[in-house]
Coordinates of C-alpha atoms and ligand atoms in Angstrom, one line a residue:
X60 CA 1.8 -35.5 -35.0
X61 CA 4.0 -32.5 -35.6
X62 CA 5.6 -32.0 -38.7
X63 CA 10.1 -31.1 -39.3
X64 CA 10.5 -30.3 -42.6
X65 CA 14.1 -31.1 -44.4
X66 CA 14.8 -29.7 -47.8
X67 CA 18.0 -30.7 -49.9
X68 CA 19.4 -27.8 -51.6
X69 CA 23.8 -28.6 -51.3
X70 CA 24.2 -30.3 -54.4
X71 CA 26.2 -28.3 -57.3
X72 CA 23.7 -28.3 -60.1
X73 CA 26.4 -28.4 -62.9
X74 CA 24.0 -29.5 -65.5
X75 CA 22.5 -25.4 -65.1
X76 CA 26.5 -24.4 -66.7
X77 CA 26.2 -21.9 -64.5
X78 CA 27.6 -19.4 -62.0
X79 CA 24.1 -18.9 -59.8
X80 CA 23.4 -21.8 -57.3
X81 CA 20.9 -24.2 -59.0
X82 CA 18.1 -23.0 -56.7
X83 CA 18.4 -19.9 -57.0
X84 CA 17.2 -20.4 -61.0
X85 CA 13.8 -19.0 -61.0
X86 CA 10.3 -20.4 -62.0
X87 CA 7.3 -17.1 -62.7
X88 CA 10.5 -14.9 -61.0
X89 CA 10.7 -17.1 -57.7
X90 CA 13.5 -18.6 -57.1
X91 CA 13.1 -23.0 -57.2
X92 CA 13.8 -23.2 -53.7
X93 CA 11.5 -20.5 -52.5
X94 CA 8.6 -22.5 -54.1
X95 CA 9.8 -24.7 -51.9
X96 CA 10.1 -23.0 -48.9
X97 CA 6.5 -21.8 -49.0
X98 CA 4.8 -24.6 -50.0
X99 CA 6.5 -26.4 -46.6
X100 CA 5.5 -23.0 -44.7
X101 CA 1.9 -23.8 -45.9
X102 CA 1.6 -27.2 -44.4
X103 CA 2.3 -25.4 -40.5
X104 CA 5.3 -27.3 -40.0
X105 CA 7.2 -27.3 -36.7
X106 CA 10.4 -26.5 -38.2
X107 CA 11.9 -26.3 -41.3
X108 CA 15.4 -26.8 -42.1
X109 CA 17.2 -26.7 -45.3
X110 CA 20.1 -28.3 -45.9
X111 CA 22.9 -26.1 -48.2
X112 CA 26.6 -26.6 -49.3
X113 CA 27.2 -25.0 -53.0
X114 CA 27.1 -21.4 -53.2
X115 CA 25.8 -21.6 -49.9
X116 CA 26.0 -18.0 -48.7
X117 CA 24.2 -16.3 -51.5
X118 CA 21.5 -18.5 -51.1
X119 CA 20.9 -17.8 -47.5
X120 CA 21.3 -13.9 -48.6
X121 CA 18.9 -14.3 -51.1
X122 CA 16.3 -16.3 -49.0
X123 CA 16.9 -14.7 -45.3
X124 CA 13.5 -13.4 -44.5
X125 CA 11.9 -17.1 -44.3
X126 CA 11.6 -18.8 -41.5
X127 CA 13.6 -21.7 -41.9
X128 CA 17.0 -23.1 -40.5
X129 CA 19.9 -22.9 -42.7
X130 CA 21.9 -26.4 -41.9
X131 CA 25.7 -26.8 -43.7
X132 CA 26.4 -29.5 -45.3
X133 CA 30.5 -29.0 -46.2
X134 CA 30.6 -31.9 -48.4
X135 CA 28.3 -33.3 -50.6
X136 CA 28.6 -37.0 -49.7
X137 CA 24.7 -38.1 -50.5
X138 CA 21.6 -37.6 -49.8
X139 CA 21.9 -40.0 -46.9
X140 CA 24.2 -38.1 -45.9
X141 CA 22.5 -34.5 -45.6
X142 CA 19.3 -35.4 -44.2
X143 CA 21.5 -36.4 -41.4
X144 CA 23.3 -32.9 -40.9
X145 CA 20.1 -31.8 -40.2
X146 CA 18.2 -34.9 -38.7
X147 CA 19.9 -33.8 -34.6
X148 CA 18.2 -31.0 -34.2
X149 CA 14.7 -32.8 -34.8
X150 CA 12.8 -33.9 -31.6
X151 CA 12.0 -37.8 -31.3
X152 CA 8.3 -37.6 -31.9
X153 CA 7.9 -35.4 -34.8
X154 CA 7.0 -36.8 -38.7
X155 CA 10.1 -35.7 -40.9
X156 CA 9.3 -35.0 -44.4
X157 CA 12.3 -34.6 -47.0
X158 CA 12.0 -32.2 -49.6
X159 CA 14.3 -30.8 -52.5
X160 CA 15.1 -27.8 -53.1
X161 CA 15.4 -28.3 -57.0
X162 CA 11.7 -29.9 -57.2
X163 CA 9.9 -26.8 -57.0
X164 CA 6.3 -27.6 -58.0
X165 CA 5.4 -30.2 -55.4
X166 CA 1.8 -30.5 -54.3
X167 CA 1.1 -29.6 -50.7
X168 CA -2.1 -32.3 -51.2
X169 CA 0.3 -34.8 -52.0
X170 CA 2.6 -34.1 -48.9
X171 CA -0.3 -34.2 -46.8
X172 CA -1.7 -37.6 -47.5
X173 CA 1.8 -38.9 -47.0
X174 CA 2.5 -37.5 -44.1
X175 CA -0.6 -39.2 -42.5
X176 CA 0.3 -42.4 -41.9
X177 CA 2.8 -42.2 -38.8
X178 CA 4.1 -45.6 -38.2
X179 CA 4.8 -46.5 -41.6
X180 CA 8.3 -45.1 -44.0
X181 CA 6.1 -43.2 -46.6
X182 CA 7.5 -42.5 -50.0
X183 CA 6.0 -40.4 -53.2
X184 CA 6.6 -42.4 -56.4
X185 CA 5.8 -41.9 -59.7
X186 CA 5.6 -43.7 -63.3
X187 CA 7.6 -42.7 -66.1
X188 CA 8.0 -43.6 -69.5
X189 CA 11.0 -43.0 -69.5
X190 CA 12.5 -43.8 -66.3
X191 CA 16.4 -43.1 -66.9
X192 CA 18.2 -41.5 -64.1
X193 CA 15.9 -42.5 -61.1
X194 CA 15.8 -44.6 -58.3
X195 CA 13.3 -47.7 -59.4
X196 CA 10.7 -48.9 -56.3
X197 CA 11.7 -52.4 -56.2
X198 CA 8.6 -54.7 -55.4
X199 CA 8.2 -58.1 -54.1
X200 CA 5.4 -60.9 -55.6
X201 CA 3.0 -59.2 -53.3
X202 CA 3.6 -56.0 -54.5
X203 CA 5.4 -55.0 -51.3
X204 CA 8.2 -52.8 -51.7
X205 CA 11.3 -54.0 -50.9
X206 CA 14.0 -51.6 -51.8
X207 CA 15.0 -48.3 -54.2
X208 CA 17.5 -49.4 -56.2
X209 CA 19.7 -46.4 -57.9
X210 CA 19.9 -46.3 -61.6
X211 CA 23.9 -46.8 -61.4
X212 CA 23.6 -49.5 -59.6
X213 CA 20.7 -51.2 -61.1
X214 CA 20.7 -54.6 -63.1
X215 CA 19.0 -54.9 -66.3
X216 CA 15.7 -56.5 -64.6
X217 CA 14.8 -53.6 -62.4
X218 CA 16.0 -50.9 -65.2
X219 CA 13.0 -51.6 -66.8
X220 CA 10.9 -50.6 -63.9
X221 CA 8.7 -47.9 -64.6
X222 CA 8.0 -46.7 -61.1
X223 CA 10.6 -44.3 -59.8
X224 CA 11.6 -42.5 -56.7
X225 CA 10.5 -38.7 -56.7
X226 CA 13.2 -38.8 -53.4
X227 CA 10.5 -37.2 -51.6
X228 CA 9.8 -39.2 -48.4
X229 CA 8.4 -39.2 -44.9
X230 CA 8.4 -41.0 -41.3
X231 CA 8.8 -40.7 -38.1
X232 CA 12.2 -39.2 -36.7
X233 CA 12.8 -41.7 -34.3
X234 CA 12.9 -44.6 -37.2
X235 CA 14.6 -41.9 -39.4
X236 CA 17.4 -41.6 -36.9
X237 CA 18.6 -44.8 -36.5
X238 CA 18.7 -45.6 -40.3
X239 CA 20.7 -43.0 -41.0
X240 CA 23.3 -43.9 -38.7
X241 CA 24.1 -47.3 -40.6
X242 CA 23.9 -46.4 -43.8
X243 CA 27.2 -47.0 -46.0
X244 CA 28.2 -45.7 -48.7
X245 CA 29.3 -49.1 -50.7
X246 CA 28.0 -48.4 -54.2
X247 CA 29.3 -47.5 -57.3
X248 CA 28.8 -43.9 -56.5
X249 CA 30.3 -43.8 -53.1
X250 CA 27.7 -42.0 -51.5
X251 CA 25.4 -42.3 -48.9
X252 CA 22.2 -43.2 -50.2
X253 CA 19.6 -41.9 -48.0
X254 CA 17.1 -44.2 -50.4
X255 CA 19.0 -47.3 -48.7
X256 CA 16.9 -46.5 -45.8
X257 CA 13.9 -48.7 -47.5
X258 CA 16.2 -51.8 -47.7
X259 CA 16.8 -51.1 -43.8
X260 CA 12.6 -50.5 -43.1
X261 CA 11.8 -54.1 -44.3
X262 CA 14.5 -55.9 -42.0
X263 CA 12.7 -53.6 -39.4
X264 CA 9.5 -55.0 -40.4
X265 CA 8.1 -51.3 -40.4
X266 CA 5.4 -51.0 -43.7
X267 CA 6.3 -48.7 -46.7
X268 CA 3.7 -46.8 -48.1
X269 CA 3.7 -45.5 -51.1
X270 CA 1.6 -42.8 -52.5
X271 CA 1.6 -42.3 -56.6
X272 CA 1.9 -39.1 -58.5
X273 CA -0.1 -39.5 -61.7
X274 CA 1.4 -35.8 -63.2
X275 CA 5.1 -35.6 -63.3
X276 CA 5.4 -32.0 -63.2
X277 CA 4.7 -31.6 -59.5
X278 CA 7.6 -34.2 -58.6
X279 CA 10.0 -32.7 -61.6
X280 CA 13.6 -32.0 -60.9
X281 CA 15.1 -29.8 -62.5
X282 CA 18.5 -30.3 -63.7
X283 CA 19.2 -28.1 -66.8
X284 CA 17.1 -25.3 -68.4
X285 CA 15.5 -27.1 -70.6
X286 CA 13.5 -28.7 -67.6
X287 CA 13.3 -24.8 -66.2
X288 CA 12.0 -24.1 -69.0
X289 CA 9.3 -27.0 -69.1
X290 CA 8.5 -26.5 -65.3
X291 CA 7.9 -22.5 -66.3
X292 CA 5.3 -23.8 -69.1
X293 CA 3.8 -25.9 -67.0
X294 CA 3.3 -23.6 -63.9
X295 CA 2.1 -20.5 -66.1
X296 CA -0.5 -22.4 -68.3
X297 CA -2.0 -23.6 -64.2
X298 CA -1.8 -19.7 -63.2
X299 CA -3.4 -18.6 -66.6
X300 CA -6.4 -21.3 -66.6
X301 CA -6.9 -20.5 -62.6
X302 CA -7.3 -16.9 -64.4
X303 CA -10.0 -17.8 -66.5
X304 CA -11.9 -19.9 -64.8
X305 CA -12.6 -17.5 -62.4
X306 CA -14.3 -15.2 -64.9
X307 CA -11.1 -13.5 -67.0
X308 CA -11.3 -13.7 -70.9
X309 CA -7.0 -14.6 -72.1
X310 CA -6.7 -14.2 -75.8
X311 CA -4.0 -16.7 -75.6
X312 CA -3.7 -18.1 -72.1
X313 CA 0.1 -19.6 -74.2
X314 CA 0.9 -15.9 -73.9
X315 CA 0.5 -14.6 -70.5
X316 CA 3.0 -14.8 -67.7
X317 CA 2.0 -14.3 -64.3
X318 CA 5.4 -13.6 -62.1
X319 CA 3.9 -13.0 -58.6
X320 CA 0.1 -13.2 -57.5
X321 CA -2.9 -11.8 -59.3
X322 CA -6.2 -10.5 -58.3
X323 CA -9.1 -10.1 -60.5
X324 CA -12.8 -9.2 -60.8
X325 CA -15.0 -10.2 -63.8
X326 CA -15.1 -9.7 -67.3
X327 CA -11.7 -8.7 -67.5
X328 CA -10.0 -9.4 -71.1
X329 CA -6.0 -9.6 -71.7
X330 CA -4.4 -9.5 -74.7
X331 CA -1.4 -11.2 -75.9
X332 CA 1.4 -11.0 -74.8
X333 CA 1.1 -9.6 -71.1
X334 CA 3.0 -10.2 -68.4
X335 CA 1.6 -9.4 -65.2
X336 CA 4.5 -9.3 -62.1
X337 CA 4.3 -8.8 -58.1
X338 CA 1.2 -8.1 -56.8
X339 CA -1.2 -7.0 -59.2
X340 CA -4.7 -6.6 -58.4
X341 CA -7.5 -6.2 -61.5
X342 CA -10.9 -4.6 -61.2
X343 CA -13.7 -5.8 -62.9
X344 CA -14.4 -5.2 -66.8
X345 CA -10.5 -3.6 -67.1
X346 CA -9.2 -4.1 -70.4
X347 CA -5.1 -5.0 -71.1
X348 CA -3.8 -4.3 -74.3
X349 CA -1.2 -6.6 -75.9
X350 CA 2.7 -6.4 -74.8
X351 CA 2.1 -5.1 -71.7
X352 CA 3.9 -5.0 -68.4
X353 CA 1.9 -4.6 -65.1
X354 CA 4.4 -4.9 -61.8
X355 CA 2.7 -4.0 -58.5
X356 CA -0.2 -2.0 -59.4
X357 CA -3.9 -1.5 -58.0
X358 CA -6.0 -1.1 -61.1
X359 CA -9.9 -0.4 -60.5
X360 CA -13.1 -1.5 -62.4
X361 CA -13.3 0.0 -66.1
X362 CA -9.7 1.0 -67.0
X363 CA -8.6 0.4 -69.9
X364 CA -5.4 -0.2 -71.0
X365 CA -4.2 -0.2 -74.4
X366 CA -1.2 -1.6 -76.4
X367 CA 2.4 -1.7 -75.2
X368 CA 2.2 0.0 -71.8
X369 CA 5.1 -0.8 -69.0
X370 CA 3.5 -0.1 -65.2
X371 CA 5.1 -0.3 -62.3
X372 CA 4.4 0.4 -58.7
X373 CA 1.1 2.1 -59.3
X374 CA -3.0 3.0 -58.4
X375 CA -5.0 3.6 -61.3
X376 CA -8.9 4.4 -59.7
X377 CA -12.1 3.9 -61.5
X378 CA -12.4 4.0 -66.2
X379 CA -9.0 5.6 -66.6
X380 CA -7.5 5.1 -70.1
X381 CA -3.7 4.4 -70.4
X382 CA -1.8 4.2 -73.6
X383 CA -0.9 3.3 -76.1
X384 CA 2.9 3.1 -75.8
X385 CA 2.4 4.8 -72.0
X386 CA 4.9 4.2 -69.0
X387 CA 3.6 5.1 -65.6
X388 CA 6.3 4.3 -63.0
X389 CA 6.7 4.0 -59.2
X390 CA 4.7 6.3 -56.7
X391 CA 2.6 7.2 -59.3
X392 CA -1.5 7.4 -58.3
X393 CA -4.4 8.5 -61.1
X394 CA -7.8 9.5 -59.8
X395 CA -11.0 8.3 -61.7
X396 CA -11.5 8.8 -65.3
X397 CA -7.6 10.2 -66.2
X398 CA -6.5 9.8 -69.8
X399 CA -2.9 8.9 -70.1
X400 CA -2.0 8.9 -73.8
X401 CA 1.1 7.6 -76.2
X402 CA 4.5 8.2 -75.4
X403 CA 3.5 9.9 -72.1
X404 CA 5.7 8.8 -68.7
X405 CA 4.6 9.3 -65.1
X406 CA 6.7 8.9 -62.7
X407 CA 6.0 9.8 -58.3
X408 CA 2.6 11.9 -59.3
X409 CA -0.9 12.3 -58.3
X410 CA -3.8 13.6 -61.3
X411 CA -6.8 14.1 -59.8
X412 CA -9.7 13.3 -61.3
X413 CA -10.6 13.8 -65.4
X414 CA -7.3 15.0 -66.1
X415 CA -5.4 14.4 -69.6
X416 CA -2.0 14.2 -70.4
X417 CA -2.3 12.8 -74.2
X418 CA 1.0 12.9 -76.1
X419 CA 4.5 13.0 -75.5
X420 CA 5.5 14.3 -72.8
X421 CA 7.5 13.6 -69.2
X422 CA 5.6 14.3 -66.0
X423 CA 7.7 13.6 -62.5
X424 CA 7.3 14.8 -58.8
X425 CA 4.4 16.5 -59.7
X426 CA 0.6 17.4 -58.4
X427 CA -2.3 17.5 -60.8
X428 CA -5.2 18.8 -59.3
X429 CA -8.3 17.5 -61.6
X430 CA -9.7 18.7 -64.9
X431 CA -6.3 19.8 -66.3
X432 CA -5.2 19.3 -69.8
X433 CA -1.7 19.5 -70.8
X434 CA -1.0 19.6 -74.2
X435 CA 1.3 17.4 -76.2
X436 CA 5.3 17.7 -75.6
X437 CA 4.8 19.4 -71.9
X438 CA 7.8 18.3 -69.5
X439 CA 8.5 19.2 -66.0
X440 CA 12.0 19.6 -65.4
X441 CA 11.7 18.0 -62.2
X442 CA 15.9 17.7 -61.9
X443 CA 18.9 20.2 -61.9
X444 CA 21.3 17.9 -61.8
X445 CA 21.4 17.6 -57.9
X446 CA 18.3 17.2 -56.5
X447 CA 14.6 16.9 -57.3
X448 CA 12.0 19.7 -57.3
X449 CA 8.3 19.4 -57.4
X450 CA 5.6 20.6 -60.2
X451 CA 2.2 22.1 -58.6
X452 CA -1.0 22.0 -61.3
X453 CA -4.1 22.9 -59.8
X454 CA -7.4 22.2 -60.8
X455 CA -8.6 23.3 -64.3
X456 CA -5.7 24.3 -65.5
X457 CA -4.6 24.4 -69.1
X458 CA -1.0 23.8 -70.5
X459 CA -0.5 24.8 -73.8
X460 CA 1.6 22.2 -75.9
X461 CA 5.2 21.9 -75.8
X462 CA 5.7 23.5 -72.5
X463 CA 8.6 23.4 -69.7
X464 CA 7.5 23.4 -66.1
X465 CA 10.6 24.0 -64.7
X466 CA 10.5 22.6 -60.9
X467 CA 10.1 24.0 -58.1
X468 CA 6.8 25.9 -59.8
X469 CA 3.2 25.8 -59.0
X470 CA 0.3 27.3 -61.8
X471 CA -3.0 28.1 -59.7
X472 CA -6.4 26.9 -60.6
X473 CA -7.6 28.0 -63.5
X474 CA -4.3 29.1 -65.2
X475 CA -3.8 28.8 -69.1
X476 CA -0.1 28.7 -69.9
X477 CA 0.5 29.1 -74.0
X478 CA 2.3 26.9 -76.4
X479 CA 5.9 26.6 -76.0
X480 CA 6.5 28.5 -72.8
X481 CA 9.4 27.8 -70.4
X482 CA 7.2 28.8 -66.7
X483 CA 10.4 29.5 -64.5
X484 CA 8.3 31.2 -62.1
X485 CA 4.7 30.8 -60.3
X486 CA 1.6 31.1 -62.4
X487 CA -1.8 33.1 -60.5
X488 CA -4.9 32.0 -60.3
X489 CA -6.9 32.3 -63.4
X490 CA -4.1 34.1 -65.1
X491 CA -2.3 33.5 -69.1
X492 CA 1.4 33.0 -68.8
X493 CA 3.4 33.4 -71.5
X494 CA 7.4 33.1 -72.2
X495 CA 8.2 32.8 -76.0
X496 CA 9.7 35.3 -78.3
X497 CA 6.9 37.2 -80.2
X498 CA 6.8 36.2 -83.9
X499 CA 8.0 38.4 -86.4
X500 CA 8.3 38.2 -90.0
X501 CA 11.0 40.0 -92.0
X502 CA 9.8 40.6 -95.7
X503 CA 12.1 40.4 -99.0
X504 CA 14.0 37.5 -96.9
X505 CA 16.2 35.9 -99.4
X506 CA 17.7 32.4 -98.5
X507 CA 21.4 31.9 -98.7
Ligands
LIG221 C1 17.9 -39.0 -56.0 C2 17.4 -40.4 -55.4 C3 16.7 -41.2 -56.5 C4 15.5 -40.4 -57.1 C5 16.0 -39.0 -57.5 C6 14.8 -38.2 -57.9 C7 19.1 -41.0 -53.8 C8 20.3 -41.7 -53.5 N1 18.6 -41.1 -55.0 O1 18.8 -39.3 -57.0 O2 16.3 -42.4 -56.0 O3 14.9 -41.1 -58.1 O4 16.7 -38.3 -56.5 O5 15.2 -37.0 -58.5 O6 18.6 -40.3 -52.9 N2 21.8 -33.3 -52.3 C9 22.3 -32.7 -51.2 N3 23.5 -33.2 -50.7 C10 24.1 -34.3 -51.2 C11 23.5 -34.9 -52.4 C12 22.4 -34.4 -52.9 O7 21.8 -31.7 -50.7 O8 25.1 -34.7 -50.7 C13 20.5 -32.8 -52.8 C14 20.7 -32.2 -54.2 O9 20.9 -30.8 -54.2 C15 19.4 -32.5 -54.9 C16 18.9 -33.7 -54.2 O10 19.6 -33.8 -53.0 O11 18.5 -31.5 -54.7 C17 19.0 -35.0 -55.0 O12 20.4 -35.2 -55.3 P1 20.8 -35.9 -56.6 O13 22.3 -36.1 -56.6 O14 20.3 -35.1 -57.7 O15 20.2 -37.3 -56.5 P2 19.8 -38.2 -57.7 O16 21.0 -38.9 -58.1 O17 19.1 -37.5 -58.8
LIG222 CA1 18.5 -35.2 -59.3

């Protein structure tokens, strides 16, 4: 049967005390209703559709490269009432599955099985504790359901049900249709309740089938950011242990954060306190130091990376050694074995192969051919205050510390520039450039 996917997202989410639409709030960097959005891509559905109303537009300009159908709903009058903004444009024989937008961590295994019965209203329960706040699954002697009864407008009796509504439901459009055109709103919220549609499935004498989520965090809410918070927990300590059992060694899998998606070969150890972001793919055996950042970055087998290194939007080829206290930044790409060493930032620059740039110093817009060493405190003044220039290092080339490589310049293989020189101009092949002051000493000097 093909599959329309609705997903809730109008309500205000004041509980968040805040000025960004609740699903916009973000779980590993995503926001909660792009979770959402690709976990219903990933079950094929015909359509999807999501229902917004609060802060409407800068959701849809956040979220406008996924292929979904943005439905208004102007007023928030229930959930009864927003599945049917969107319920017309939904063909007669398709399966309709309701989703929310502020339930990010739903499992797409789940949604499968109960969106495999077709001639039965199929809703996703779950047993809490504490079940304060939810919709309770009213069951008759048989153990038939019967009705969801609201929390406001429950009785004492059914308050003490323990099995809830997770509001996540699915049947066939058709059924869903016509209950949704008498529901009311007479209840002590004045809404319309789109879990009244149970009530309306007995009289109709069509069977409800309920399927039972034994871990609460796939069918969590969330509704303040302390349950963000929980949810983030939850979702990085699943991400982390995914990590490790396929063959990665986490000091403290409490203290890694995966924002995005991760690739990773064997043997690979992290230290504490790493955050990995984007797309991020590992080699085999590479090493992470602790409190580092990786974003985007292709990172081959045998590099290590030590302590405190932010990377960005980078390749790093085969048993480089970055860091400590290193930043390599966007557009940069290192060759095999390249030593990158403390306090040393990289940005838009190739070094070729076996290069070292070891302490302290500032390398942009620049091309390092391979077996170069530039000494400690070298900086290419890439910028005159208008536009950028480039730095041209060929192969073997040695750059005396404290040096200023001031762009546009090229040195030619084999160059040796001394210690605190300012190279203004081009450098020839095999050649010694040299720009300081000669030393002089001045005897009998007496200080003031
Ligand atoms: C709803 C269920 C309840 C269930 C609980 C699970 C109803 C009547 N009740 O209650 O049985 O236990 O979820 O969390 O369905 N929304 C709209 N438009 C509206 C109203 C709500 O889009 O007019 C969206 C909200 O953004 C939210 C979701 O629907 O994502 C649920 O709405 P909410 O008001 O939180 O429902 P609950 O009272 O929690
Ligand atoms: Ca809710």
């Amino acid at each position: 049967m093909k599959l329309s996917i609705i997903i809730l997202a109008a309500g205000l989410g004041k509980r968040m005390c805040s000025k960004l639409p609740k699903v916009l709030h973000c779980i590993a960097g995503k926001p909660l209703l792009k979770h959402v959005i690709d976990t219903a891509i990933g079950l094929k559905p015909e359509k999807i559709q999501v229902v917004y109303g609060h802060g409407g537009e800068q959701v849809i300009n956040t979220l406008d490269d996924l292929p979904v159908e943005w439905v208004q709903q102007e007023q928030q009058l229930g959930t009864g009432h927003a599945v049917a903004q969107a319920i017309p444009n939904i063909a007669d024989d398709n399966m309709v599955l309701i989703l929310y937008g502020d339930v990010p961590l739903i499992n797409p295994v789940n949604l499968q099985k109960l969106c495999s019965s077709p001639t039965s209203l199929n809703v996703l329960t779950t047993k809490l504790d504490n079940p304060t706040g939810y919709g309770r699954i009213v069951r008759n002697d048989k153990g038939q359901v019967e009705a969801i009864v609201e929390e406001k407008d429950a009785d004492f009796k059914t308050k003490i049900i323990q099995e809830v509504n997770t509001g996540i439901l699915a049947t066939q459009a058709t059924k869903l249709r016509s209950w949704l055109a008498n529901l009311d709103n007479n209840n002590s919220q004045t809404e319309y309740y789109l879990t009244d549609i149970i009530a309306m499935a007995v009289t109709d004498n069509v069977p409800i089938h309920t399927n039972t989520v034994s871990n609460k965090y796939e069918v969590m809410g969330v509704n303040n950011r302390l349950q963000l918070a929980d949810l983030e927990r939850y979702y990085q300590l699943q991400q982390v242990n995914n990590l490790m059992l396929a063959g990665v060694t986490v000091q403290d899998p409490n203290r890694l954060d995966i924002r995005g998606v991760v690739k990773a070969g064997y043997d690979i150890n992290i230290d504490i306190n790493v955050i990995l972001a984007g797309n991020v793919s590992l080699g085999n055996r590479v090493t992470i130091g602790a409190n580092t950042i990786i974003r985007n970055a292709k990172i081959a087998d045998d590099v290590e990376i030590l302590s405190n290194c932010v990377i960005e939007d980078v390749v790093i080829e085969t048993g480089c050694k970055i860091g400590p206290f290193a930043r390599l930044r966007p557009e940069t790409k290192l060759a095999e074995q390249v030593h990158i060493g403390n306090f040393v930032e990289v940005k838009k620059s190739t070094v070729a192969k076996g290069s070292k740039i070891n302490h302290l110093s500032y390398i942009g817009d620049s091309e390092i051919g391979s077996g170069v060493n530039v000494g400690a405190g070298t900086i290419t003044c890439n910028y005159d205050g208008t536009n950028k220039h480039k730095t041209v290092i060929k192969n073997d080339v040695f750059i005396g510390s404290d040096t200023q490589l001031i762009a546009p310049v090229t040195v030619e293989d084999g160059a040796t520039i001394g210690a605190g020189s300012t190279i203004s101009k081009n450098v020839a092949k095999g050649t010694l450039a040299l720009s300081r002051v000669e030393q002089r000493s001045i005897d009998g000097w007496k200080r003031p």
